[in-house]
XYZ file of C-alpha atoms in Angstrom:
664
model
C 0.000 0.000 0.000
C 1.303 3.422 -0.941
C 2.278 6.061 1.567
C -0.586 8.364 0.622
C -3.165 5.682 1.266
C -1.666 4.919 4.665
C -1.779 8.591 5.625
C -5.337 9.023 4.416
C -6.641 5.829 5.973
C -8.838 2.991 4.778
C -11.786 1.024 6.083
C -10.857 -1.707 8.523
C -12.989 -4.139 6.522
C -15.531 -4.179 3.724
C -18.317 -4.609 6.262
C -17.255 -1.340 7.929
C -17.895 0.483 4.665
C -21.168 -1.279 3.884
C -22.637 -0.609 7.327
C -21.445 3.010 7.209
C -23.253 3.471 3.895
C -26.383 1.860 5.304
C -26.154 4.081 8.373
C -25.677 7.202 6.246
C -28.522 6.413 3.859
C -30.931 5.128 6.523
C -31.519 8.160 8.712
C -34.199 10.185 10.431
C -35.977 10.810 7.134
C -36.911 7.137 6.918
C -38.753 7.360 10.234
C -40.199 10.859 10.361
C -40.627 11.890 6.714
C -41.343 8.850 4.552
C -44.366 7.519 6.531
C -45.962 10.966 6.523
C -45.417 11.484 2.789
C -46.781 8.026 2.083
C -49.919 8.819 4.073
C -50.371 12.285 2.541
C -49.948 11.020 -1.004
C -52.225 8.011 -1.071
C -50.596 5.338 1.059
C -49.596 2.360 -1.085
C -50.069 4.483 -4.214
C -47.072 6.565 -3.145
C -44.863 3.476 -3.267
C -45.144 3.251 -7.062
C -43.622 6.661 -7.878
C -41.229 6.209 -4.938
C -39.795 2.983 -6.348
C -39.761 4.366 -9.904
C -37.833 7.426 -8.748
C -35.413 5.145 -6.924
C -34.434 3.507 -10.210
C -34.426 6.562 -12.474
C -32.809 9.100 -10.129
C -31.690 7.816 -6.738
C -29.785 4.652 -7.627
C -27.916 6.075 -10.685
C -26.642 9.056 -8.678
C -25.829 6.806 -5.716
C -23.661 4.494 -7.836
C -22.076 7.390 -9.727
C -20.847 9.115 -6.558
C -19.685 5.867 -4.997
C -17.724 4.862 -8.106
C -16.098 8.288 -8.443
C -14.902 8.391 -4.838
C -13.528 4.846 -4.925
C -11.736 5.326 -8.247
C -9.789 8.455 -7.296
C -9.516 7.878 -3.503
C -10.041 11.603 -3.114
C -12.376 13.688 -0.983
C -15.205 15.779 -2.446
C -13.057 18.884 -3.039
C -9.973 17.362 -4.707
C -11.675 14.591 -6.687
C -12.641 16.813 -9.645
C -9.260 16.625 -11.373
C -10.893 15.126 -14.453
C -12.355 18.593 -15.092
C -11.056 21.333 -12.751
C -13.814 23.730 -13.796
C -16.248 21.679 -11.701
C -14.125 21.687 -8.521
C -16.720 23.974 -6.974
C -19.021 20.957 -6.696
C -16.824 19.706 -3.858
C -16.944 23.023 -2.051
C -20.730 23.057 -2.467
C -20.954 19.542 -0.996
C -18.860 20.510 2.021
C -20.887 23.682 2.595
C -24.188 21.776 2.447
C -22.932 18.966 4.697
C -21.434 21.469 7.139
C -24.615 23.520 7.447
C -26.855 20.452 7.719
C -24.515 18.989 10.362
C -25.093 22.047 12.551
C -28.846 21.578 12.881
C -28.776 17.786 12.518
C -26.799 17.524 15.741
C -29.418 19.670 17.475
C -32.007 17.051 16.503
C -29.677 14.437 17.992
C -29.521 16.665 21.083
C -33.315 16.595 21.451
C -33.288 12.796 21.136
C -30.574 12.540 23.807
C -32.525 14.804 26.162
C -35.745 12.813 25.740
C -33.755 9.637 26.254
C -32.357 10.992 29.534
C -35.849 12.054 30.687
C -37.224 8.591 29.913
C -34.334 6.953 31.758
C -34.830 8.894 34.991
C -38.557 8.082 34.843
C -38.206 4.321 34.294
C -40.004 3.694 37.606
C -42.741 6.200 36.825
C -44.930 7.493 34.015
C -43.477 9.850 31.440
C -43.846 13.546 32.328
C -45.709 14.244 29.075
C -48.311 11.534 29.718
C -50.693 13.865 31.605
C -51.639 17.549 31.687
C -50.958 17.828 35.433
C -47.656 19.696 35.200
C -48.483 23.274 36.109
C -45.067 24.545 35.029
C -45.693 23.815 31.348
C -49.277 22.595 30.741
C -51.640 25.314 29.493
C -55.437 25.486 29.602
C -55.544 23.959 26.109
C -53.751 20.797 27.205
C -55.906 17.661 26.937
C -54.970 14.102 27.847
C -58.469 12.587 27.899
C -59.863 10.765 24.832
C -62.397 12.561 22.688
C -65.993 11.390 23.226
C -66.986 8.415 21.097
C -70.169 9.921 19.646
C -71.131 6.698 17.873
C -71.479 5.037 21.300
C -73.446 7.894 22.952
C -77.153 8.599 22.915
C -78.270 12.024 21.717
C -78.555 13.540 25.183
C -75.041 12.561 26.231
C -73.661 13.531 22.835
C -75.118 17.046 23.106
C -73.840 17.386 26.669
C -70.328 16.458 25.474
C -70.550 18.924 22.598
C -71.715 21.844 24.740
C -69.375 21.321 27.683
C -66.323 19.561 26.319
C -65.754 19.714 22.569
C -67.339 22.913 21.194
C -67.602 26.532 22.294
C -71.310 26.845 23.073
C -71.276 30.642 22.733
C -69.810 30.329 19.232
C -72.663 28.025 18.162
C -75.220 30.494 19.578
C -73.650 33.422 17.708
C -73.663 31.525 14.423
C -77.354 30.672 14.730
C -78.121 34.389 15.130
C -76.522 35.093 11.751
C -79.157 34.977 8.991
C -76.608 34.295 6.259
C -75.271 31.315 8.190
C -78.710 29.839 8.853
C -79.557 30.126 5.129
C -76.393 28.190 4.324
C -77.199 25.683 7.057
C -80.674 25.112 5.595
C -79.152 24.119 2.265
C -77.653 21.090 3.992
C -80.158 20.565 6.782
C -83.575 21.916 5.669
C -85.904 23.192 8.381
C -83.208 24.016 10.954
C -83.597 27.655 11.902
C -82.683 28.121 15.557
C -80.366 26.801 18.232
C -82.938 24.483 19.857
C -83.360 22.540 16.600
C -79.676 21.538 16.459
C -78.518 17.995 17.172
C -75.104 16.384 17.538
C -74.962 15.323 13.874
C -75.601 18.861 12.620
C -73.093 20.485 14.979
C -70.361 18.028 14.072
C -70.787 19.073 10.446
C -67.994 21.147 8.858
C -70.179 24.273 9.099
C -69.465 24.459 12.826
C -65.820 23.449 12.548
C -64.512 26.846 13.654
C -66.492 26.506 16.910
C -64.596 23.392 17.956
C -62.285 23.874 20.904
C -58.583 23.726 20.121
C -56.777 21.157 22.210
C -53.072 20.422 22.444
C -51.629 17.085 23.494
C -49.428 17.013 26.592
C -46.548 15.804 24.380
C -46.809 18.974 22.282
C -47.038 21.151 25.393
C -44.019 19.403 26.914
C -41.953 19.966 23.766
C -42.906 23.577 23.088
C -43.336 24.935 26.617
C -40.770 22.940 28.577
C -38.084 21.414 26.363
C -37.920 24.293 23.880
C -39.595 27.111 25.777
C -40.796 28.501 22.455
C -43.697 30.176 24.241
C -41.132 32.547 25.779
C -39.820 33.708 22.392
C -41.466 36.468 20.398
C -40.197 36.055 16.840
C -36.893 35.855 14.981
C -35.951 39.305 16.227
C -36.304 38.063 19.814
C -35.385 34.402 20.145
C -35.225 34.552 23.928
C -32.533 33.276 26.258
C -30.422 30.137 25.987
C -31.760 26.917 27.493
C -29.085 25.571 29.822
C -30.312 21.984 29.576
C -30.269 22.065 25.759
C -26.857 23.723 25.356
C -25.229 21.264 27.784
C -26.812 18.323 25.963
C -25.633 19.820 22.656
C -22.076 19.981 23.999
C -22.358 16.315 25.001
C -23.642 15.431 21.524
C -20.672 17.130 19.834
C -18.244 15.402 22.213
C -19.811 12.086 21.209
C -19.296 12.945 17.526
C -15.684 13.941 18.194
C -14.746 10.720 19.992
C -16.320 8.650 17.222
C -14.485 10.535 14.449
C -11.158 11.437 16.064
C -9.357 8.527 14.396
C -11.215 8.825 11.092
C -12.930 5.875 9.484
C -10.952 3.471 11.649
C -13.018 4.546 14.652
C -16.349 5.492 13.053
C -16.258 2.259 10.996
C -16.497 0.247 14.218
C -19.163 2.387 15.861
C -21.577 1.734 12.983
C -21.638 -1.981 13.781
C -24.000 -0.947 16.552
C -25.559 2.300 15.316
C -26.495 0.897 11.892
C -28.083 -2.309 13.186
C -29.747 -1.288 16.454
C -32.545 0.753 14.782
C -33.732 -2.378 12.987
C -34.105 -4.193 16.296
C -36.225 -1.369 17.712
C -38.309 -1.089 14.527
C -39.059 -4.817 14.652
C -40.022 -4.568 18.336
C -42.225 -1.524 17.644
C -43.908 -3.319 14.738
C -44.650 -6.462 16.755
C -45.950 -4.411 19.659
C -47.918 -2.073 17.379
C -49.686 -4.952 15.673
C -50.893 -6.262 19.038
C -52.516 -2.950 20.080
C -56.191 -2.084 19.669
C -56.915 -0.005 16.581
C -53.646 -0.798 14.828
C -55.409 -1.759 11.600
C -56.796 1.756 11.134
C -53.252 3.037 10.838
C -52.010 0.179 8.663
C -55.025 0.564 6.390
C -54.230 4.241 5.942
C -50.738 3.200 4.893
C -51.441 0.329 2.503
C -54.772 1.060 0.813
C -54.061 2.646 -2.605
C -55.742 5.786 -3.879
C -55.087 5.390 -7.567
C -56.309 8.846 -8.539
C -53.266 10.242 -6.725
C -50.999 8.933 -9.501
C -52.311 11.724 -11.741
C -51.099 14.366 -9.282
C -47.653 15.775 -10.169
C -47.123 16.662 -6.518
C -47.076 12.963 -5.592
C -44.270 12.338 -8.067
C -42.423 15.410 -6.878
C -42.621 14.276 -3.247
C -41.480 10.771 -4.211
C -38.513 12.087 -6.171
C -37.496 14.490 -3.418
C -37.770 11.832 -0.705
C -35.671 9.231 -2.524
C -33.133 11.919 -3.329
C -32.745 13.069 0.269
C -33.058 9.594 1.721
C -30.103 8.164 -0.213
C -27.959 11.195 0.598
C -26.734 12.019 -2.898
C -25.254 15.479 -3.347
C -24.012 15.754 0.243
C -20.581 14.302 -0.540
C -20.916 11.653 2.159
C -21.093 8.729 -0.264
C -18.144 10.029 -2.239
C -16.131 10.494 0.949
C -16.871 7.050 2.376
C -16.161 5.348 -0.961
C -12.807 7.153 -1.206
C -11.545 5.008 1.698
C -12.307 1.791 -0.204
C -9.782 -0.481 -1.846
C -9.582 0.122 -5.596
C -10.990 -3.259 -6.635
C -13.956 -3.191 -4.279
C -17.222 -4.108 -5.991
C -18.890 -0.698 -5.621
C -21.552 -1.750 -8.151
C -22.818 -4.420 -5.756
C -22.556 -2.135 -2.741
C -24.535 0.671 -4.394
C -27.411 -1.615 -5.348
C -27.507 -3.372 -1.973
C -27.435 -0.170 0.107
C -30.034 1.604 -2.061
C -32.432 -1.339 -1.819
C -31.887 -1.633 1.951
C -32.678 2.065 2.276
C -35.876 1.780 0.260
C -36.932 -1.367 2.113
C -36.275 0.260 5.483
C -38.544 3.189 4.617
C -41.382 0.853 3.648
C -40.848 -1.354 6.710
C -40.707 1.666 9.042
C -44.047 2.766 7.621
C -45.745 -0.373 8.945
C -44.186 0.029 12.393
C -45.079 3.697 12.644
C -48.634 3.525 11.304
C -49.603 0.588 13.489
C -48.647 2.798 16.426
C -50.487 5.816 15.001
C -53.582 3.654 14.473
C -53.609 2.759 18.159
C -53.050 6.396 19.079
C -56.038 7.433 16.938
C -58.140 4.709 18.572
C -57.341 5.807 22.120
C -57.916 9.508 21.443
C -61.006 8.795 19.321
C -59.594 10.736 16.377
C -59.088 9.947 12.746
C -55.592 8.829 11.789
C -55.343 11.969 9.672
C -55.496 14.035 12.858
C -52.526 12.337 14.509
C -50.187 12.077 11.525
C -47.571 14.771 11.190
C -44.090 15.198 9.711
C -40.625 16.257 10.747
C -39.958 17.202 14.369
C -43.712 17.157 15.022
C -43.809 13.434 14.286
C -40.614 12.492 16.131
C -41.129 14.604 19.248
C -44.912 14.937 19.485
C -46.839 12.130 17.760
C -44.441 9.332 18.693
C -43.980 10.372 22.342
C -47.752 10.786 22.642
C -48.321 7.352 21.158
C -45.716 5.782 23.426
C -47.607 6.987 26.508
C -50.403 4.612 25.469
C -48.063 1.605 25.784
C -47.393 -0.472 28.893
C -43.965 0.293 30.429
C -44.102 3.606 28.583
C -40.815 4.976 29.970
C -38.882 1.924 28.784
C -40.403 2.170 25.307
C -39.629 5.884 25.177
C -36.011 5.246 26.156
C -35.603 2.614 23.438
C -37.366 4.735 20.830
C -35.234 7.829 21.388
C -32.130 5.683 21.561
C -33.111 4.497 18.084
C -33.534 8.124 16.927
C -30.073 8.836 18.353
C -28.415 5.968 16.499
C -30.198 6.830 13.245
C -28.946 10.393 13.507
C -25.386 9.518 14.504
C -24.672 7.467 11.371
C -25.713 10.289 9.076
C -23.883 12.857 11.199
C -20.680 10.781 11.031
C -20.756 10.807 7.230
C -21.549 14.515 6.889
C -18.833 15.589 9.324
C -16.324 13.225 7.722
C -17.181 14.838 4.377
C -16.236 18.266 5.702
C -13.146 17.049 7.574
C -11.823 14.879 4.723
C -12.606 17.489 2.095
C -10.570 20.168 3.856
C -7.835 17.700 4.894
C -7.305 16.663 1.278
C -6.512 20.287 0.395
C -3.826 20.477 3.091
C -2.832 16.816 3.524
C 0.649 17.347 4.980
C -0.684 19.579 7.744
C -4.139 18.307 8.633
C -3.842 14.537 8.176
C -1.036 14.428 10.715
C -3.264 16.288 13.159
C -6.493 14.419 12.488
C -7.732 14.440 16.090
C -6.996 18.131 16.636
C -8.635 19.194 13.381
C -11.671 17.021 14.137
C -11.977 18.652 17.557
C -11.805 22.135 16.018
C -14.461 21.212 13.439
C -16.763 19.884 16.182
C -16.136 22.992 18.308
C -17.114 25.238 15.387
C -20.251 23.142 14.852
C -21.153 23.524 18.533
C -20.664 27.304 18.509
C -22.742 27.729 15.353
C -25.477 25.591 16.908
C -25.888 27.823 19.971
C -28.673 29.965 18.381
C -30.716 26.764 18.162
C -30.490 26.323 21.936
C -32.432 29.557 22.545
C -36.145 29.584 23.345
C -36.879 30.129 19.660
C -34.217 27.660 18.589
C -36.734 25.364 16.898
C -37.538 28.206 14.500
C -33.857 28.437 13.543
C -33.670 24.655 13.134
C -36.800 24.634 10.974
C -35.425 27.424 8.776
C -32.145 25.566 8.229
C -33.914 22.283 7.577
C -36.297 24.005 5.143
C -33.621 25.595 2.970
C -30.081 24.285 3.554
C -30.515 20.896 1.899
C -33.109 21.630 -0.768
C -32.739 23.155 -4.222
C -28.968 23.399 -3.899
C -28.695 19.598 -3.701
C -30.486 19.317 -7.031
C -28.106 21.747 -8.694
C -25.129 19.867 -7.254
C -26.442 16.587 -8.681
C -27.085 18.200 -12.061
C -23.556 19.651 -12.105
C -22.128 16.202 -11.295
C -23.992 14.643 -14.213
C -22.884 17.366 -16.639
C -19.268 17.053 -15.522
C -18.968 13.263 -15.648
C -21.284 12.419 -18.528
C -20.850 15.314 -20.952
C -17.515 17.007 -20.197
C -15.321 14.166 -18.974
C -17.392 11.773 -21.067
C -19.538 8.793 -20.156
C -17.216 6.492 -22.150
C -14.231 7.464 -20.035
C -16.245 7.154 -16.827
C -17.435 3.681 -17.831
C -13.833 2.672 -18.620
C -12.785 3.840 -15.153
C -15.491 1.704 -13.581
C -14.374 -1.264 -15.661
C -10.884 -0.961 -14.159
C -12.401 -1.397 -10.689
C -15.181 -3.971 -11.086
C -14.044 -5.803 -14.234
C -16.879 -4.813 -16.559
C -18.467 -1.701 -17.959
C -21.863 -0.471 -16.752
C -24.778 -1.828 -18.768
C -27.329 0.066 -20.831
C -29.495 0.850 -17.780
C -26.732 2.938 -16.192
C -25.864 4.668 -19.459
C -29.473 5.560 -20.239
C -30.111 6.963 -16.777
C -26.827 8.861 -16.442
C -26.943 10.464 -19.878
C -30.667 11.166 -20.344
C -33.194 9.986 -17.757
C -31.584 11.112 -14.484
C -30.756 14.665 -15.671
C -34.382 15.025 -16.752
C -35.590 13.633 -13.408
C -33.402 16.081 -11.469
C -34.668 18.964 -13.617
C -38.222 17.754 -12.894
C -37.541 17.843 -9.142
C -36.227 21.415 -9.433
C -39.313 22.549 -11.351
C -41.752 20.796 -9.003
C -39.908 22.222 -6.009
C -40.261 25.744 -7.430
C -43.963 25.255 -8.217
C -44.715 23.801 -4.773
C -42.620 26.309 -2.846
C -44.086 27.482 0.446
C -42.547 29.782 3.014
C -40.843 28.236 6.009
C -43.054 28.043 9.089
C -43.429 26.300 12.420
C -46.686 25.571 14.267
C -48.604 28.212 12.323
C -45.892 30.874 12.591
C -44.860 31.816 9.035
C -41.409 33.343 9.252
C -40.881 36.950 8.207
C -39.723 37.791 4.682
C -36.244 38.800 5.825
C -35.931 35.412 7.528
C -36.986 33.680 4.296
C -34.256 35.731 2.616
C -31.692 34.238 4.994
C -32.958 30.829 3.967
C -32.453 31.617 0.289
C -28.900 32.709 1.095
C -28.308 29.185 2.427
C -29.649 27.862 -0.873
C -27.566 30.147 -3.061
C -24.146 29.976 -1.355
C -23.330 26.383 -2.487
C -24.563 27.165 -6.011
C -22.461 30.338 -6.054
C -19.444 28.280 -4.919
C -19.741 26.108 -8.046
C -19.811 29.164 -10.311
C -17.092 31.161 -8.514
C -14.643 28.263 -8.353
C -15.372 27.540 -12.016
C -14.432 31.107 -12.952
C -11.235 30.892 -10.895
C -10.293 27.653 -12.652
C -10.827 29.313 -16.033
C -8.388 32.026 -14.972
C -5.933 29.390 -13.763
C -6.067 26.844 -16.598
C -7.762 28.765 -19.392
C -10.249 27.373 -21.887
C -10.377 24.517 -22.791
C -7.680 23.566 -20.260
C -10.023 23.868 -17.258
C -12.293 21.220 -18.798
C -9.483 18.690 -19.399
C -8.103 16.127 -16.935
C -5.041 17.172 -14.955
C -1.888 15.107 -15.261
C -2.400 13.550 -11.807
C -6.011 12.495 -12.424
C -6.450 8.771 -11.914
C -6.096 6.028 -9.302
C -4.190 7.053 -6.179
C -2.128 3.870 -5.813
C 0.699 3.079 -8.280
C -0.349 -0.565 -8.627
C -3.746 0.534 -9.915
C -2.406 2.934 -12.555
C -2.754 0.707 -15.575
C -3.992 1.266 -19.104
C -4.296 4.929 -19.941
C -3.202 5.952 -16.439
C 0.237 4.336 -16.638
C 1.726 7.684 -17.743
C 1.338 8.917 -14.131
C 4.542 7.008 -13.205
C 6.558 8.062 -16.281
C 6.588 11.797 -15.729
C 4.965 12.325 -19.135
C 2.520 15.214 -19.268
C -0.505 14.839 -21.494
C -2.973 17.245 -22.974
C -5.978 15.737 -24.667
C -9.592 16.504 -25.283
C -10.779 12.942 -24.850
C -8.231 10.696 -23.085
C -8.988 7.354 -24.702
C -7.650 4.131 -23.153
C -3.957 3.525 -23.817
C -0.953 1.861 -22.196
C 2.221 3.603 -21.072
C 5.120 1.550 -19.762
C 8.704 2.353 -18.872
C 12.078 0.620 -19.049
C 12.262 -0.263 -22.724
C 8.561 -0.846 -22.992
C 5.840 1.076 -24.772
C 4.893 4.587 -23.633
C 1.821 5.876 -25.425
C -0.135 9.120 -25.425
C -3.398 9.918 -27.148
C -2.746 12.482 -29.878
C -6.408 13.001 -30.765
C -5.735 12.314 -34.463
C -8.454 10.109 -35.939
C -8.901 8.448 -32.585
C -5.352 7.048 -32.573
C -2.365 7.576 -30.292
C 1.434 7.398 -30.553
C 4.507 6.948 -28.378
C 6.426 9.987 -27.085
C 9.998 10.716 -28.082
C 12.515 8.759 -26.027
C 10.504 5.583 -25.946
C 9.872 2.759 -28.376
C 7.836 4.322 -31.187
C 4.508 2.714 -31.768
C 1.199 3.768 -33.339
C -2.134 1.984 -33.481
C -5.856 2.521 -33.104
C -7.180 2.351 -29.552
C -9.272 -0.619 -28.473
C -13.017 -0.262 -29.032
């Protein structure tokens, strides 16, 4: 093994790499985003566009990034030597991963805090199980089930409506409005005054705005106690720092540091646990969920198709976006992890296996989650649509609320949030390693020798930049970053990758590089997707994202326009990095030089520099528009360089002269 490879590091085993990829790809999005999107977009119907988008967008990009990183053994910034103009892609990847890492570790912080709370309450009920905590429960807090009107006679139903579920004064006021009563008579003829109302009429949508607004104790606990968001005004006044959150955040960053301080040698061992443990918990949650009353209501919501949804472009847009984010393409994490592989590793097999595991995990998690949500809807006498949510609302409100309905609730809560922690850690490892490796590859002689120190500094910077998210309004900051930092810019990064590798460097050359590693060229499926289908799919995602754009918000609070502007800055900075670095490379190498491979482009290890990359050990400099496969050898043997004349190549002066057509 060459000196450079020893300095940079390699995976301890192939299983280290495979589990790290699984851990990176299978993250929080599989648990808190996929089930919600599946429900919102027609349950089982959503699986069809989801799987289609996996094969036309997700998997091709996944394999492309993995193959590129393994071939060059370079990080995301220095790997673009095949076309220096596109070096900004690496900077964009590191910026996106760095920004996402900042708020992602805050989510891990919340999971750790909930896990600690569950642990100290193992002998008692969870604090968010009831509305009896005067320090955070408001008048709107409700922990009792809604009345089951189907099981009540009319007298009891009306008593429940007037005293418990609806504002009686609101109903009275509506019945005094002539315009309202005319509208009411269109649906219920002959009803003209308050005394003629019954429970069926009042529960109609016409009286919906008279229904009392209740908040679950889990939501009150999160917003009023854990976050303290009720003490913040808006983005101009985020409130003070929460001591319990900032200390837990510091602990979370220390955990990341100790797992990454020795590079992939240390993180590769941690994933043996963090990548497998979530599956154990998901299986346990599924088995337990399927034994609870009302579970079928949730499962039915998840699996019953609504075929008319297939005609909705939004369903396809959501499917494409979810598979894109779920696999983690565009972040640089796949490229970084693959760069620590041995050159001959079968990255083709790994890409397919990991992508299918990721997709299967999302579908499997849906069953576990919706069986639990079905039971939650049953206990609270609500429709499943009323308890389903997405993002932090699902992970820290719906799930904790549902867990309080289980026996040994504190134990289940501890295990659940431990699962959230392990899901988040794997992804956080990969994103931080992307930033650390990317910068280290620029200054290898300085930073690689001080891996632990540089990792500590990177984690310290991440902690300091995360402090605003530990304020009372910190969830607003987190939501803003989550809304914008890993959105449109990822699509532009993926599109730039495809243009660089398929159209500038050339898909033929890229396929030849893959052949050197796995022993065969990619088949027609990969070529068709890389060259035509995937670029169109990515462009489709960009267009759908623009059409469906909504302003960032949290719990009904739509952020101010200047705050949205800050979000768009997060979107534009990585894209600007691609353009700015491209311009600098034009100034450095000129045109067309900035679009041609540099002389040191190719495999990192001397033993792998065969075929057209043999010149790297001869000291011969090449300049070619399309570096076709050729062989260069030294010591009385052939040394050949593509001359671009009729697709042929010849031997340089000083070596045995030879000329022939390149192999097809």
